[in-house]
XYZ file of C-alpha atoms in Angstrom:
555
model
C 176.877 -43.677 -161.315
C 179.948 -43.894 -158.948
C 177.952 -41.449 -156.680
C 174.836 -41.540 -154.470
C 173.099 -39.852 -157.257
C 173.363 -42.302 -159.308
C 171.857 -44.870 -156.147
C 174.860 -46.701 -157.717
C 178.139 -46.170 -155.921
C 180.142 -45.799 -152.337
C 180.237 -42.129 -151.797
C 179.186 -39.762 -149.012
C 178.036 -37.004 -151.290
C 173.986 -37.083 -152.090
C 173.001 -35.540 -155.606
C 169.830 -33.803 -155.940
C 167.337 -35.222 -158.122
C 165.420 -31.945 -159.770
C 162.383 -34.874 -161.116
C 159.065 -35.718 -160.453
C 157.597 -37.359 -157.575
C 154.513 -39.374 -159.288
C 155.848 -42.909 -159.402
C 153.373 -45.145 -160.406
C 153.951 -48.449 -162.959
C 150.976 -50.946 -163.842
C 152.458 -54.353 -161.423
C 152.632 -52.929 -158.233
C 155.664 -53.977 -155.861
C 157.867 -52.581 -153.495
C 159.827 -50.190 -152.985
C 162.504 -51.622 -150.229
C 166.014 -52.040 -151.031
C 166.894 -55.154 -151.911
C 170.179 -57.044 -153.735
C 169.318 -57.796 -157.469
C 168.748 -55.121 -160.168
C 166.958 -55.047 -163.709
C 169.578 -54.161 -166.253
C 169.340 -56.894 -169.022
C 172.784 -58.235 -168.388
C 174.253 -59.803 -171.464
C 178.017 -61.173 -172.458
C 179.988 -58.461 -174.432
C 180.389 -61.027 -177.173
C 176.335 -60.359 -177.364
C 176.798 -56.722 -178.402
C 177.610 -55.022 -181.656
C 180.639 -52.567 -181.455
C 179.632 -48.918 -181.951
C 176.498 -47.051 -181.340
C 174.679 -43.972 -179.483
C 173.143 -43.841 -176.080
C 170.831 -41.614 -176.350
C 169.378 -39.924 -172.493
C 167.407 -37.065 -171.358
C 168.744 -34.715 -168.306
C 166.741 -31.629 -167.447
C 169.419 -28.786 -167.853
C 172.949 -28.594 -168.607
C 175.266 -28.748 -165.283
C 175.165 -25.190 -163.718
C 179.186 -26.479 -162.802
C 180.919 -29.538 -164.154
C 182.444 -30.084 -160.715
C 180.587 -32.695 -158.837
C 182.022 -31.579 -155.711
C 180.962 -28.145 -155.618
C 178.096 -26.498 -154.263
C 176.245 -25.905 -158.186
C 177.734 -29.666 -159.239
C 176.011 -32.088 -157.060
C 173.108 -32.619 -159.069
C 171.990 -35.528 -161.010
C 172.957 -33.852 -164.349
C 176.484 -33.480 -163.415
C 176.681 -36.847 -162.090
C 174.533 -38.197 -165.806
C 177.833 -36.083 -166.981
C 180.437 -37.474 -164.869
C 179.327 -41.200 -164.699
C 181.234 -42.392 -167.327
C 183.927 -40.052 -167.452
C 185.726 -39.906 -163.924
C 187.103 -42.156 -161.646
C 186.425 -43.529 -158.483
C 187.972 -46.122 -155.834
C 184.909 -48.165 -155.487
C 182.386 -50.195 -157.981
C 179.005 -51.394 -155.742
C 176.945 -54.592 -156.979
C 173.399 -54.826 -156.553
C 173.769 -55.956 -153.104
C 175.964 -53.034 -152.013
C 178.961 -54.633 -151.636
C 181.868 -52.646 -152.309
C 184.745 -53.785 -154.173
C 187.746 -51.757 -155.412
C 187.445 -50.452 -158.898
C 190.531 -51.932 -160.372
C 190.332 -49.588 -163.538
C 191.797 -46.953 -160.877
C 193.651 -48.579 -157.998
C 195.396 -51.581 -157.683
C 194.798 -52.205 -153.871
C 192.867 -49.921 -151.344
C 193.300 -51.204 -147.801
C 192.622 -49.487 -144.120
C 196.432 -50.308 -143.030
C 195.826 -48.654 -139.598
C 193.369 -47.396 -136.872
C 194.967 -45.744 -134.500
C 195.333 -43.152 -136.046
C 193.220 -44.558 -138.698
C 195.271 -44.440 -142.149
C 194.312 -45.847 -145.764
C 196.376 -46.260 -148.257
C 195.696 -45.864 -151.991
C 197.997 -48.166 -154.303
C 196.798 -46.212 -157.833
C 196.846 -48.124 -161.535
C 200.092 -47.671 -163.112
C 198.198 -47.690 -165.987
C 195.870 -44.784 -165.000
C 196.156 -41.456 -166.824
C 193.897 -38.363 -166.989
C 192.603 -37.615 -170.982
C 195.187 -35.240 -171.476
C 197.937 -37.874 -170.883
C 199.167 -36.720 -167.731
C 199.569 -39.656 -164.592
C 196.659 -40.111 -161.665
C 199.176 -39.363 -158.699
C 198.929 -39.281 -155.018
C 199.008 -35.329 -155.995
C 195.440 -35.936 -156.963
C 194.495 -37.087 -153.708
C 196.166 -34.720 -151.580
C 194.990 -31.898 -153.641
C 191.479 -32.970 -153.578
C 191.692 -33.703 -149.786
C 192.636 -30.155 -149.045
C 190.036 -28.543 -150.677
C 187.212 -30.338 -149.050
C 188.730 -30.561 -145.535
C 187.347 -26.593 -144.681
C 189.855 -25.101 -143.825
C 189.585 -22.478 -146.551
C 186.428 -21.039 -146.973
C 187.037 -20.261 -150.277
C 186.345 -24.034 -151.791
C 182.714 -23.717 -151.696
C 182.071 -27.105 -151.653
C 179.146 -29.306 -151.610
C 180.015 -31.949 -148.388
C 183.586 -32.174 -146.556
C 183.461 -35.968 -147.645
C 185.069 -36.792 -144.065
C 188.113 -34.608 -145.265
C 187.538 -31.981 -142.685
C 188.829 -35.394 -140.406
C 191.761 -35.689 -142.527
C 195.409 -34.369 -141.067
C 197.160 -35.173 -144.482
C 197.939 -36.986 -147.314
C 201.604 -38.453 -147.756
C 203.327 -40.117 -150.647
C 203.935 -44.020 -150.581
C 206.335 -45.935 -151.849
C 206.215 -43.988 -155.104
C 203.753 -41.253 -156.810
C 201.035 -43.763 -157.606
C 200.745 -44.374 -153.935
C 199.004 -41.970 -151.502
C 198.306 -42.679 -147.579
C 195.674 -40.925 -146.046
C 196.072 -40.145 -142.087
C 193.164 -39.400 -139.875
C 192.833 -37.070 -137.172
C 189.587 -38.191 -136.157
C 188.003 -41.244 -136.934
C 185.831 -41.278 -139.800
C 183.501 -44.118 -140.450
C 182.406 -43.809 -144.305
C 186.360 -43.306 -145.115
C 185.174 -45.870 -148.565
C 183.259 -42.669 -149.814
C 186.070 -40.655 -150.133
C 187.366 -39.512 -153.563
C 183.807 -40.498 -155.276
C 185.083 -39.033 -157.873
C 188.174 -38.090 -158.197
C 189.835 -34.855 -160.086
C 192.762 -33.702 -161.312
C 194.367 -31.323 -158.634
C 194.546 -28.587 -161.408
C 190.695 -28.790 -160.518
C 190.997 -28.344 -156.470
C 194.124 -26.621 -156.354
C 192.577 -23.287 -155.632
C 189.300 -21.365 -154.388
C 189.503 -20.150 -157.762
C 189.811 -23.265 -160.092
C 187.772 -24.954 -157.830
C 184.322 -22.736 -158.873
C 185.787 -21.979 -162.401
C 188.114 -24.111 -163.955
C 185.429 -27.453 -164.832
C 182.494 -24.524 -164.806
C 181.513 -24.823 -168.276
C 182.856 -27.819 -169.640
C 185.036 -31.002 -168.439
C 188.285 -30.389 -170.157
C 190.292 -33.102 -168.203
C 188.791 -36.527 -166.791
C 189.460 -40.620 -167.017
C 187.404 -42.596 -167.729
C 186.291 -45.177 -170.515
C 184.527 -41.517 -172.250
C 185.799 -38.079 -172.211
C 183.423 -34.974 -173.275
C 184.134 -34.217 -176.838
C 180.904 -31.766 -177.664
C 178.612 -28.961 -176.088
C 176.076 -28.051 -178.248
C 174.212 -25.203 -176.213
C 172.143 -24.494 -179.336
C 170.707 -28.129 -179.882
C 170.996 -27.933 -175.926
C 173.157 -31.283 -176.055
C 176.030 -32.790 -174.345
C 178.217 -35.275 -176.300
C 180.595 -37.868 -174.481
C 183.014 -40.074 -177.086
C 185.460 -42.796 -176.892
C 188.804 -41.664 -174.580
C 191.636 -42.631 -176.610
C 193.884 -42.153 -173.151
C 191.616 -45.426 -171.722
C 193.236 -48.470 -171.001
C 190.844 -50.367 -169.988
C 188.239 -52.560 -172.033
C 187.223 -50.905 -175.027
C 183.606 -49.728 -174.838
C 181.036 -50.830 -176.890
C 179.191 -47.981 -177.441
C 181.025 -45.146 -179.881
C 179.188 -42.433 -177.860
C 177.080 -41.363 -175.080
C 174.287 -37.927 -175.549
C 172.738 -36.196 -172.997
C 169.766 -34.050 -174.530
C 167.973 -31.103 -172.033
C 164.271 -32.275 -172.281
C 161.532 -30.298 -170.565
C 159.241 -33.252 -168.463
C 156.794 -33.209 -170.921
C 158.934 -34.984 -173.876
C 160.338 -37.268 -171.888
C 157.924 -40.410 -173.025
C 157.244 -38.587 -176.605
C 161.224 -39.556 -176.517
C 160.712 -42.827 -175.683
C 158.074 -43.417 -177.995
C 159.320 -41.582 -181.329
C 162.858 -43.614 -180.538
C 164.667 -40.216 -179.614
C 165.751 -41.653 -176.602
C 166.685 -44.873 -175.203
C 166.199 -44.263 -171.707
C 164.186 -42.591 -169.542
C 163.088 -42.598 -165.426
C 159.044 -42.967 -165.977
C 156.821 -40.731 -163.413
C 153.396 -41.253 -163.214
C 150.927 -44.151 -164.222
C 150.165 -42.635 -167.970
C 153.988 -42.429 -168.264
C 154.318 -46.079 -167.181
C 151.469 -47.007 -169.225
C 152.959 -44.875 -172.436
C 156.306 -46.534 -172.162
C 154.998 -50.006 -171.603
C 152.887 -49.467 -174.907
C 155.581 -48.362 -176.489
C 157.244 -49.681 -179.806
C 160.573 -51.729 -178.953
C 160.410 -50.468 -175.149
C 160.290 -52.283 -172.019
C 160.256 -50.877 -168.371
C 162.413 -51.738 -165.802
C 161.951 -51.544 -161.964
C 164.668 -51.845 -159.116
C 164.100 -49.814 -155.975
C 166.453 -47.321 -155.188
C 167.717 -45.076 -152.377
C 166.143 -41.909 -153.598
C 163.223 -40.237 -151.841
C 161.160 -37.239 -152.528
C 160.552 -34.799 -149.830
C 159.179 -31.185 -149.088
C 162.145 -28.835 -147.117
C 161.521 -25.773 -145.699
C 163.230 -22.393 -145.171
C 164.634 -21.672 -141.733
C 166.965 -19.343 -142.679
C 167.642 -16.432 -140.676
C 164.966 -14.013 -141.147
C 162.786 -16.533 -143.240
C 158.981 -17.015 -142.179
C 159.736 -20.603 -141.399
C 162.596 -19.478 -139.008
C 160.371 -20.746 -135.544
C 160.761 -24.735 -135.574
C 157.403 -24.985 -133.583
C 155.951 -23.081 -136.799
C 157.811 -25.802 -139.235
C 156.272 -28.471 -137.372
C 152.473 -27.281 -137.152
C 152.563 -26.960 -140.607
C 153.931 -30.464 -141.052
C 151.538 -31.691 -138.954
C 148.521 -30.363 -141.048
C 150.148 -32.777 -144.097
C 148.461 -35.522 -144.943
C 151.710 -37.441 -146.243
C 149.872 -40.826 -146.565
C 147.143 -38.950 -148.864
C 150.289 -37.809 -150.937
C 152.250 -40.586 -150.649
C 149.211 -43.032 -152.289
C 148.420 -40.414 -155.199
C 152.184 -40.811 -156.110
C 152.259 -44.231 -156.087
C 149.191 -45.721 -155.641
C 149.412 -49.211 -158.515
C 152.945 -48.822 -158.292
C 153.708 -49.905 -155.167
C 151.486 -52.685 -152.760
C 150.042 -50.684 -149.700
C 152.223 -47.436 -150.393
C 153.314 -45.476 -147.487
C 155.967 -42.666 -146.733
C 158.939 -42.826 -145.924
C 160.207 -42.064 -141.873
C 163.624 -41.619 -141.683
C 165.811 -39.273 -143.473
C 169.183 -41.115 -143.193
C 168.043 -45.256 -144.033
C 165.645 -46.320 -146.727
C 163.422 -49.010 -146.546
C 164.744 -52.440 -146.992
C 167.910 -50.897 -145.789
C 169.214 -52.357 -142.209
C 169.155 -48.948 -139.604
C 165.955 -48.058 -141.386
C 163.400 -47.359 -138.421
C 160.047 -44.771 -137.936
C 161.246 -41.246 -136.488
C 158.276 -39.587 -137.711
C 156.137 -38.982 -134.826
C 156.803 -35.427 -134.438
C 155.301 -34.702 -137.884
C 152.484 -36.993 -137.256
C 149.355 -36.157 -139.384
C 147.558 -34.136 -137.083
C 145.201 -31.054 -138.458
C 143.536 -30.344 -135.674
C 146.832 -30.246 -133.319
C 148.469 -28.601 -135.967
C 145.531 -25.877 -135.775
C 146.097 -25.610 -132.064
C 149.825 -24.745 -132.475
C 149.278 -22.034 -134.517
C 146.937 -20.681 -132.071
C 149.646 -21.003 -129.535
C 152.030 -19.295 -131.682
C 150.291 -16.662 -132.143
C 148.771 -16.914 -135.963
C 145.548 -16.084 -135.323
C 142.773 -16.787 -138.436
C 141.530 -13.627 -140.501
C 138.932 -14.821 -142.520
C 140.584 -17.620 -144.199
C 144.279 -17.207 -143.699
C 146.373 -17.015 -140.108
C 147.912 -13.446 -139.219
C 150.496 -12.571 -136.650
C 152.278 -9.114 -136.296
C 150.515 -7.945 -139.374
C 152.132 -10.330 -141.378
C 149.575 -13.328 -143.139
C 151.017 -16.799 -143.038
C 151.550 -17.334 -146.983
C 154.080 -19.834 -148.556
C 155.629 -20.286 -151.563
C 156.261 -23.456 -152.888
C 158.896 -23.607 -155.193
C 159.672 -27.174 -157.418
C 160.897 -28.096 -160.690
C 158.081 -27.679 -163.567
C 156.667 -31.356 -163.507
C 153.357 -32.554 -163.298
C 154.170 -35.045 -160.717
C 155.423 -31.755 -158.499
C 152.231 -29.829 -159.278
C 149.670 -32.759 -158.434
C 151.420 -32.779 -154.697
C 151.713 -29.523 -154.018
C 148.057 -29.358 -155.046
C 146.982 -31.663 -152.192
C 149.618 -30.022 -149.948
C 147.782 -26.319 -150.871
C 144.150 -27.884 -149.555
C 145.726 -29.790 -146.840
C 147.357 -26.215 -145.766
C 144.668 -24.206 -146.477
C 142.337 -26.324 -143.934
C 143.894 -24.553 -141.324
C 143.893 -21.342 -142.355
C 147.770 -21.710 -144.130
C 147.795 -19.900 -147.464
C 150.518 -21.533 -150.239
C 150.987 -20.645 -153.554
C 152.587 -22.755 -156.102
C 156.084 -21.686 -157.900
C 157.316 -24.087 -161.058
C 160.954 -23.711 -162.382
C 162.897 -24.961 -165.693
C 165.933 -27.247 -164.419
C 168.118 -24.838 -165.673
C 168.510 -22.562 -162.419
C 166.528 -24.497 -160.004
C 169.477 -24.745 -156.933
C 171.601 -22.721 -158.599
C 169.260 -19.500 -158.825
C 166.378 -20.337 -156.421
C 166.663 -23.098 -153.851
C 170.375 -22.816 -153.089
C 169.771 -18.545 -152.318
C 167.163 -19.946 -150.423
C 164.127 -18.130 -152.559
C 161.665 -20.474 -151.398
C 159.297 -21.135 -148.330
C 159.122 -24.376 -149.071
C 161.181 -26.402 -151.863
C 159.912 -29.370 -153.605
C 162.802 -32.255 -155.006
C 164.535 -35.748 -154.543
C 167.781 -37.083 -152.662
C 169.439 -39.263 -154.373
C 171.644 -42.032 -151.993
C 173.829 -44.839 -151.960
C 175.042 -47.681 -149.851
C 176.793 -45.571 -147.731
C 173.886 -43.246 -146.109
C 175.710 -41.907 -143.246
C 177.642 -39.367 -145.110
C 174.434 -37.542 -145.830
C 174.304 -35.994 -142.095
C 177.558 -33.370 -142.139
C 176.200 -32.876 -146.000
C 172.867 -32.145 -145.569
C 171.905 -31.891 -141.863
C 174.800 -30.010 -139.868
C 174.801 -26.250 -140.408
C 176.437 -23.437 -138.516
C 174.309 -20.112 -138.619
C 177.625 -18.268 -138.206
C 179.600 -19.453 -140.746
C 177.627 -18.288 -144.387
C 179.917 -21.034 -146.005
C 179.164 -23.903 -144.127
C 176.103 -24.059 -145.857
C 176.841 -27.345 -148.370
C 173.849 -28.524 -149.362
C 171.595 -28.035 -146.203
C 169.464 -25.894 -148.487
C 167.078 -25.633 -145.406
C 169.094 -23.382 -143.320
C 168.356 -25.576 -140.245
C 170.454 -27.252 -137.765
C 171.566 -27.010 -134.261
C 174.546 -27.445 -131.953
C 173.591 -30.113 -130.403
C 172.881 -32.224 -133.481
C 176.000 -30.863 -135.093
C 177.499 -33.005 -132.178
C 175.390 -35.813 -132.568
C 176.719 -35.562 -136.052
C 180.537 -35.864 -135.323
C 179.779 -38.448 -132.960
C 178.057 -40.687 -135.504
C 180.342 -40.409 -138.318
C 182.955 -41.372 -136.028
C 181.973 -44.345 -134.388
C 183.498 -47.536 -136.247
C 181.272 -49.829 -134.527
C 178.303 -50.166 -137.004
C 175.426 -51.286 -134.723
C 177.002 -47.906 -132.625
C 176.714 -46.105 -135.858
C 173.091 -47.236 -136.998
C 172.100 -46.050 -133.009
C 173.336 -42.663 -133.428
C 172.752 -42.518 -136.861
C 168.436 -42.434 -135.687
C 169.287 -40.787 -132.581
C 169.917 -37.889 -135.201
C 167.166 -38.794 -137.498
C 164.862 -37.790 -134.325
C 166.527 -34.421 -133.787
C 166.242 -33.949 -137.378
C 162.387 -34.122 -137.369
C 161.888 -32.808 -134.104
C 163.543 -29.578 -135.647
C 160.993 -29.401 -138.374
C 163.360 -29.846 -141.186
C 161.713 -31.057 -143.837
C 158.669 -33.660 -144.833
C 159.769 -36.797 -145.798
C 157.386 -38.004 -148.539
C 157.960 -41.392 -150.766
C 160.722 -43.834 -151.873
C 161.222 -44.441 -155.450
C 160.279 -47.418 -157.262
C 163.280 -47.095 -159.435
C 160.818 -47.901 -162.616
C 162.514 -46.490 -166.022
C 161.825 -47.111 -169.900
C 164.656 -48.780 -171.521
C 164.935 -49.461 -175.119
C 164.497 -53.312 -175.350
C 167.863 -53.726 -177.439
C 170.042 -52.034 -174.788
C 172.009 -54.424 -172.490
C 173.815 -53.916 -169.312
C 171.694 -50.571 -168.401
C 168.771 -50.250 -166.980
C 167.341 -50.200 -163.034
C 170.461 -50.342 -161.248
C 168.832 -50.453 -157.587
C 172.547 -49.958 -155.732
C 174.484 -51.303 -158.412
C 177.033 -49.370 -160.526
C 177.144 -49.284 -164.293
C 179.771 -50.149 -165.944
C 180.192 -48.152 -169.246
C 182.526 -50.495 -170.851
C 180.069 -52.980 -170.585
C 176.804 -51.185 -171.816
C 175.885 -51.581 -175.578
C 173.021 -52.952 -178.050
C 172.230 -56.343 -178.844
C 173.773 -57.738 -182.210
């Protein structure tokens, strides 16, 4: 999609991928980033006109606002895809080029102060007929800058570096003035809504909460059938851009278990496989092939260090990681997918990504150091499970309800329980999962995927900076854990325009990251889906991003 959640597009924000972390397909590879993708790419003179593309998500959005806290999940973005702009399309190489659809001409006109200016399509209209304006911008700008605690938004975006947004030389022009120099300024507005959507606190959590009744983009939502538990996207009629191919696009809630049934009764036409009897399912299946691009998305396990939470002590965070065997975990996930699997050590670059280095010696498998710790911190075994202060050292790992999930916490459990850490294991339907539980921070330890793009820098203020003082910054660092210090760190990265500078920083913060204990890196994705073998211009984008107008079935 145009976001990191989609591994397709140029945006800061990360989505959270609520799936599985088995990854396993029958010709093993790798899994580093690399600059071609498998999506069947065909001529649109190859395709019929009309027709239904038919995907699974797990759950319907918890809020249809991508840019709030409940939005940035991978079924928003599955949602917002192909309905709402952005500035920037990525090819597989992750090269950025302006979306055209949109704007006319982005360009960084100025760097002291830095200043970009956005020249919008004269031709681009929201679905109800009203212009895209510099409006948009500003309005949007505002409401993720933080300065109203209110917006209770997912990632500042670089906004919160932002000291306005002017009109150019007419309403579809907007210039954006910098305070502070921001580094990943191409992420910004990825997407973009209409500033009926950010105008307030208010409209911000509510207006988009249940439904997307304004966006642009070659679809629009035209059904929500809560009942069938299905999303329909049609046709916008306001789009003047090419005409897509397909009529519609439906999103149907599937529980993990019928994902590959889907596949193989020809319910759906596309599916990310999990597992080597998924792989194996799909390959087998009638009219099916599976595609395989590496993406940025990882798996991980974060803990709690919330105020008051049993995880709180950093020292405690990291004995436990140290008593994980993540290369035991890491080859059950993926072993005959991938040659020689192993996990991933950084939480900022992927593999095959240039910055991408090993930070990981903090958490370094360890039991009997890890044991020693504990000692030291006072958890002292009783019978089979650690006490201190009366209180017994039990976890609760919470993840979404998929096998893949289960089969690693199961290894985690006997990994933990070798040094005398009890853990008990928690599933959850989609529906809820960060909304209801991880998000509240109902969890010990919480089990899911990042989802990232070619711009990974944008994931530190998002995900890794956190003030204890300030119940709002949250954003999505569902861990509770930061520091001053790499707060900092944090600023200074995302600020340096130099990018060998950046990249240095960048892993300078990595280190701090898993010297704080804040969460277990575990695999990369193979990027290895089921596609229906008729389907063209869709498939394993890698860091590509779709385009909709494009996708269709084979004549």
């Amino acid at each position: 999609m145009r976001f990191a959640t989609a591994v397709a597009v140029p945006v800061v924000a990360l989505g959270l991928i609520a799936t599985g972390c088995s990854d396993n397909s029958i010709t093993p590879g790798t899994v580093d980033i690399g600059s071609t993708n498998d999506i069947n790419p065909k001529d649109r003179s190859e395709l019929r006109d009309g027709g239904n593309l038919r995907l699974a998500i797990t759950n319907f959005p918890e809020n249809f606002n991508y840019l709030h806290i409940d939005g940035t999940t991978e079924t928003t973005a599955s949602v917002i895809n192909p309905t709402m702009p952005s500035p920037w399309v990525s090819n597989a190489a992750g090269e950025l080029t302006v979306d055209h659809n949109y704007f006319t001409d982005i360009k960084l006109t100025n760097t002291s102060p830095q200043q970009v200016t956005y020249t919008i399509n004269p031709k681009a209209v929201w679905s109800d007929g009203t212009p895209i304006t510099w409006e948009d911008l500003r309005s949007q700008a505002a409401a993720l800058s933080t300065a109203d605690p209110g917006f209770l938004i997912s990632s500042p975006s670089g906004f919160d570096r932002v000291e306005k947004v002017e009109r150019g030389e007419d309403d579809r022009q907007a210039i954006v003035t910098f305070n502070k120099p921001y580094a990943e300024w191409q992420g910004q507005f990825s997407p973009l809504y209409p500033k009926a959507v950010t105008a307030t606190p208010d409209a911000f959590t509510n207006a988009d909460h249940d439904t997307l009744p304004v966006s642009s983009g070659p679809f629009m939502l035209t059904g929500i059938d809560r009942a069938q538990n299905r999303i329909t996207l049609g046709r916008n009629p306001k789009w003047w851009g090419e005409t897509p191919k397909l009529d519609t696009i439906t999103l149907s809630v599937l529980d993990d278990t019928a994902v590959l049934p889907g596949i193989q009764n020809n319910e759906i036409d596309y599916a990310y496989m999990s597992g080597i009897e998924n792989v194996t399912g799909a390959r087998n299946s009638q009219n099916v092939v599976v595609r395989r691009t590496p993406e940025p998305s990882w798996s991980h396990l974060t803990f709690n260090g919330g105020k008051g939470a049993l995880l709180a002590d950093p020292q405690l965070r990291i004995a436990i990681s140290k008593a994980i065997d993540r290369q035991a975990l890491v080859t059950a996930a993926q072993n005959g997918v991938v040659e020689n699997p192993t996990p991933l050590n950084n939480h900022i670059y992927m593999k095959g990504q240039k910055g991408y280095q090993d930070n990981s010696a903090p958490i370094a498998y360890d039991p009997g150091e890890a044991a020693r710790m504990l000692d030291a911190l006072g958890w002292k075994l009783n019978g089979d499970v650690r006490e201190k202060d009366g209180r017994k050292l039990e976890l609760r790992d919470v993840m979404y309800q998929q096998e893949g999930w289960v089969q690693t916490a199961q290894i985690v459990q006997q990994n933990l329980a070798k040094v005398g850490v009890k853990m008990t294991i928690q599933t959850v339907p989609g529906q809820g999962l960060f909304k209801d539980v991880i998000d509240p921070g109902n969890f010990d330890i919480a089990q899911f995927s990042w989802g990232g793009g070619v711009l990974p820098l944008g994931v530190l203020p998002q995900v890794y900076a956190y003030d204890p003082n300030n119940p709002n910054s949250q954003g999505s660092n569902k861990a509770r854990i930061g520091s001053p210090e790499l707060n900092g760190l944090i600023e200074q990265t995302i600020a340096e325009l130099d990018p060998a500078k950046a990249i240095e920083l960048a892993n300078k913060c990595d280190q701090m990251i898993f010297a704080e204990g804040y969460s277990v890196p575990l695999q990369q994705a193979s990027g290895t889906y089921a596609v229906r073998d008729n389907l063209a211009n869709y498939g394993a984008f890698g860091l590509a991003s779709p385009d909709y107008t494009k996708v269709g079935f084979l004549k």
